[in-house]
PDB file of C-alpha atoms in Angstrom:
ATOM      1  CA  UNK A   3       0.000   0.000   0.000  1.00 61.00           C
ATOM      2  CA  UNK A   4       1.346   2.898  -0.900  1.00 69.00           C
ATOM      3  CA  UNK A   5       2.374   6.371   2.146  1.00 71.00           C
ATOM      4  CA  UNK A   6       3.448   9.615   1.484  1.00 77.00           C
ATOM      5  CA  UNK A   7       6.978  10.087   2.803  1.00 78.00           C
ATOM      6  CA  UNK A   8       7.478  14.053   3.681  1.00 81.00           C
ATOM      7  CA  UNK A   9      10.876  15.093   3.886  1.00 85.00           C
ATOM      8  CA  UNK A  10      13.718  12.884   4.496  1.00 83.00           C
ATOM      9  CA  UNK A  11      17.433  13.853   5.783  1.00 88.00           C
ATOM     10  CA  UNK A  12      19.900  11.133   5.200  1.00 86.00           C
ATOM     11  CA  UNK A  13      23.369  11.673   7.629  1.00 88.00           C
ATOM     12  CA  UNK A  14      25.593   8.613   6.649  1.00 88.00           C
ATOM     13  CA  UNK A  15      24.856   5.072   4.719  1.00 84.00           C
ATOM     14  CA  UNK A  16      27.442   2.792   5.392  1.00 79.00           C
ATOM     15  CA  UNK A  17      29.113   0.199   2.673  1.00 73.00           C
ATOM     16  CA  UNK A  18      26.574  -2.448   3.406  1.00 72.00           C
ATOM     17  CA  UNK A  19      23.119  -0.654   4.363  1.00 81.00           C
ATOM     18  CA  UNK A  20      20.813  -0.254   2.383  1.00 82.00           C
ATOM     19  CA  UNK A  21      17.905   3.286   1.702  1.00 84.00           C
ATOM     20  CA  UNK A  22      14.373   2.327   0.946  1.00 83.00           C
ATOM     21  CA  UNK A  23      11.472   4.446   0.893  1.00 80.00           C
ATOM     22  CA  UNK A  24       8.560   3.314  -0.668  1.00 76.00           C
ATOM     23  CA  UNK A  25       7.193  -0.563  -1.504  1.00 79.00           C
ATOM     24  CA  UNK A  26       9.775  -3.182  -1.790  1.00 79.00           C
ATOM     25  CA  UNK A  27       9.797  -6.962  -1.941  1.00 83.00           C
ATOM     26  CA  UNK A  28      12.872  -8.153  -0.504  1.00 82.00           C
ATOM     27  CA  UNK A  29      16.018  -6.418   1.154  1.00 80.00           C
ATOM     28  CA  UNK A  30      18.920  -8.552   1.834  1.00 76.00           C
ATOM     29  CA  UNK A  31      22.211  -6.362   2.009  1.00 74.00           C
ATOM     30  CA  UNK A  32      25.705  -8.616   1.881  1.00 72.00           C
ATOM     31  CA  UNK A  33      29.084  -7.420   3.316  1.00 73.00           C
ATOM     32  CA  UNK A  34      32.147  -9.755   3.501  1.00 73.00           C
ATOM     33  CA  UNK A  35      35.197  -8.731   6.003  1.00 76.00           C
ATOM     34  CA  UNK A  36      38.861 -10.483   6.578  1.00 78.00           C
ATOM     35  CA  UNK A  37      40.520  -9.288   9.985  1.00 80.00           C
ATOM     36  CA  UNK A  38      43.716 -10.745  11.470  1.00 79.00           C
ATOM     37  CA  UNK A  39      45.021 -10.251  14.666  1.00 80.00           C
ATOM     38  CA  UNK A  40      47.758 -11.272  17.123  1.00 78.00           C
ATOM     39  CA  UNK A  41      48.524 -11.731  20.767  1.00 77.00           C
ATOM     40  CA  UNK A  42      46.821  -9.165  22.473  1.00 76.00           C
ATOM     41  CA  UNK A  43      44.187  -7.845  20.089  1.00 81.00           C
ATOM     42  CA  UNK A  44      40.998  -7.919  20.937  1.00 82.00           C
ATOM     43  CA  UNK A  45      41.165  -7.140  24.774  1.00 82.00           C
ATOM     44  CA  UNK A  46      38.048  -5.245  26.442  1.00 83.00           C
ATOM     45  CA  UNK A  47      37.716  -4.465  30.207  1.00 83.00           C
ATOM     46  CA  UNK A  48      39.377  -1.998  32.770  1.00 87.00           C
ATOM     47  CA  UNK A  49      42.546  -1.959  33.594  1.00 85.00           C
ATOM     48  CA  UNK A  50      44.079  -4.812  31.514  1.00 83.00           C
ATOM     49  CA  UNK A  51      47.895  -5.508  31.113  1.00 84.00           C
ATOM     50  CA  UNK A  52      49.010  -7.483  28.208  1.00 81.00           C
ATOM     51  CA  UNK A  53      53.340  -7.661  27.830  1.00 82.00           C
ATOM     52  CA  UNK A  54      54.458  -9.619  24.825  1.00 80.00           C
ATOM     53  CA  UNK A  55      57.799  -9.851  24.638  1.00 81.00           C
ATOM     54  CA  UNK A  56      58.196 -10.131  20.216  1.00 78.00           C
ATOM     55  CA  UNK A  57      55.136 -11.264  19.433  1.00 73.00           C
ATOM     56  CA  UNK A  58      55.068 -11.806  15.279  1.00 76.00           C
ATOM     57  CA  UNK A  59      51.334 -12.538  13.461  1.00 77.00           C
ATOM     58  CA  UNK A  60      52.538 -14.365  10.493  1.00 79.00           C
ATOM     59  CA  UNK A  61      49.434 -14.688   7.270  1.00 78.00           C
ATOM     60  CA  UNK A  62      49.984 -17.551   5.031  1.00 79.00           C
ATOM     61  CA  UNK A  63      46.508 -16.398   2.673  1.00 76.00           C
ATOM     62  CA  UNK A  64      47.364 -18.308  -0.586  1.00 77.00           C
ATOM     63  CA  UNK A  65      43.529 -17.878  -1.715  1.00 74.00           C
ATOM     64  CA  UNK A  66      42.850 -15.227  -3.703  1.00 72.00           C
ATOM     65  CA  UNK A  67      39.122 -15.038  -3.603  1.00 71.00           C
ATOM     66  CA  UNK A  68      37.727 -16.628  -0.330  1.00 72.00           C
ATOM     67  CA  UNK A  69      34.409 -16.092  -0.708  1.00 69.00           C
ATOM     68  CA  UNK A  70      33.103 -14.021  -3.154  1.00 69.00           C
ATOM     69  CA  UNK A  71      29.749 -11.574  -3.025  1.00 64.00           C
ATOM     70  CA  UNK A  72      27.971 -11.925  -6.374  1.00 67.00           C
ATOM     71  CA  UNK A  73      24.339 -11.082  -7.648  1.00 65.00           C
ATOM     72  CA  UNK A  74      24.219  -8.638  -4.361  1.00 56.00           C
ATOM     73  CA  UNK A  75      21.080  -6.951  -6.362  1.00 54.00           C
TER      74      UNK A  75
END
């Protein structure tokens, strides 16, 4: 059924959100993310000590594509 939408400020859309205004079927936004971390990453709380003494983080990625987003219509 279809509104009337008055005005509309838009701040900030971020990579994978998605703007609608009106009648839509389906919405299904995709975002893919790779993170590595090492000893010590990570860490929440108060007051939290964390001494390593050479830590190394060492990425063997021989993929090039690990898991592609296609048809993200």
């Amino acid at each position: 059924m279809p509104a009337k939408v008055g005005a509309v400020k838009v701040l900030t859309l971020s990579s994978s959100s998605i703007f609608n205004i009106g009648d839509v079927y389906n919405m299904s936004p995709h975002a893919s993310a790779k993170t590595f971390a090492g000893g010590g990453s990570f860490n929440t709380g108060d007051g939290i000590r964390v001494r390593l003494n050479r830590a190394n983080t060492f990425i063997n990625d021989s993929e090039v594509f690990d898991q592609s987003v296609v048809n993200n219509d």
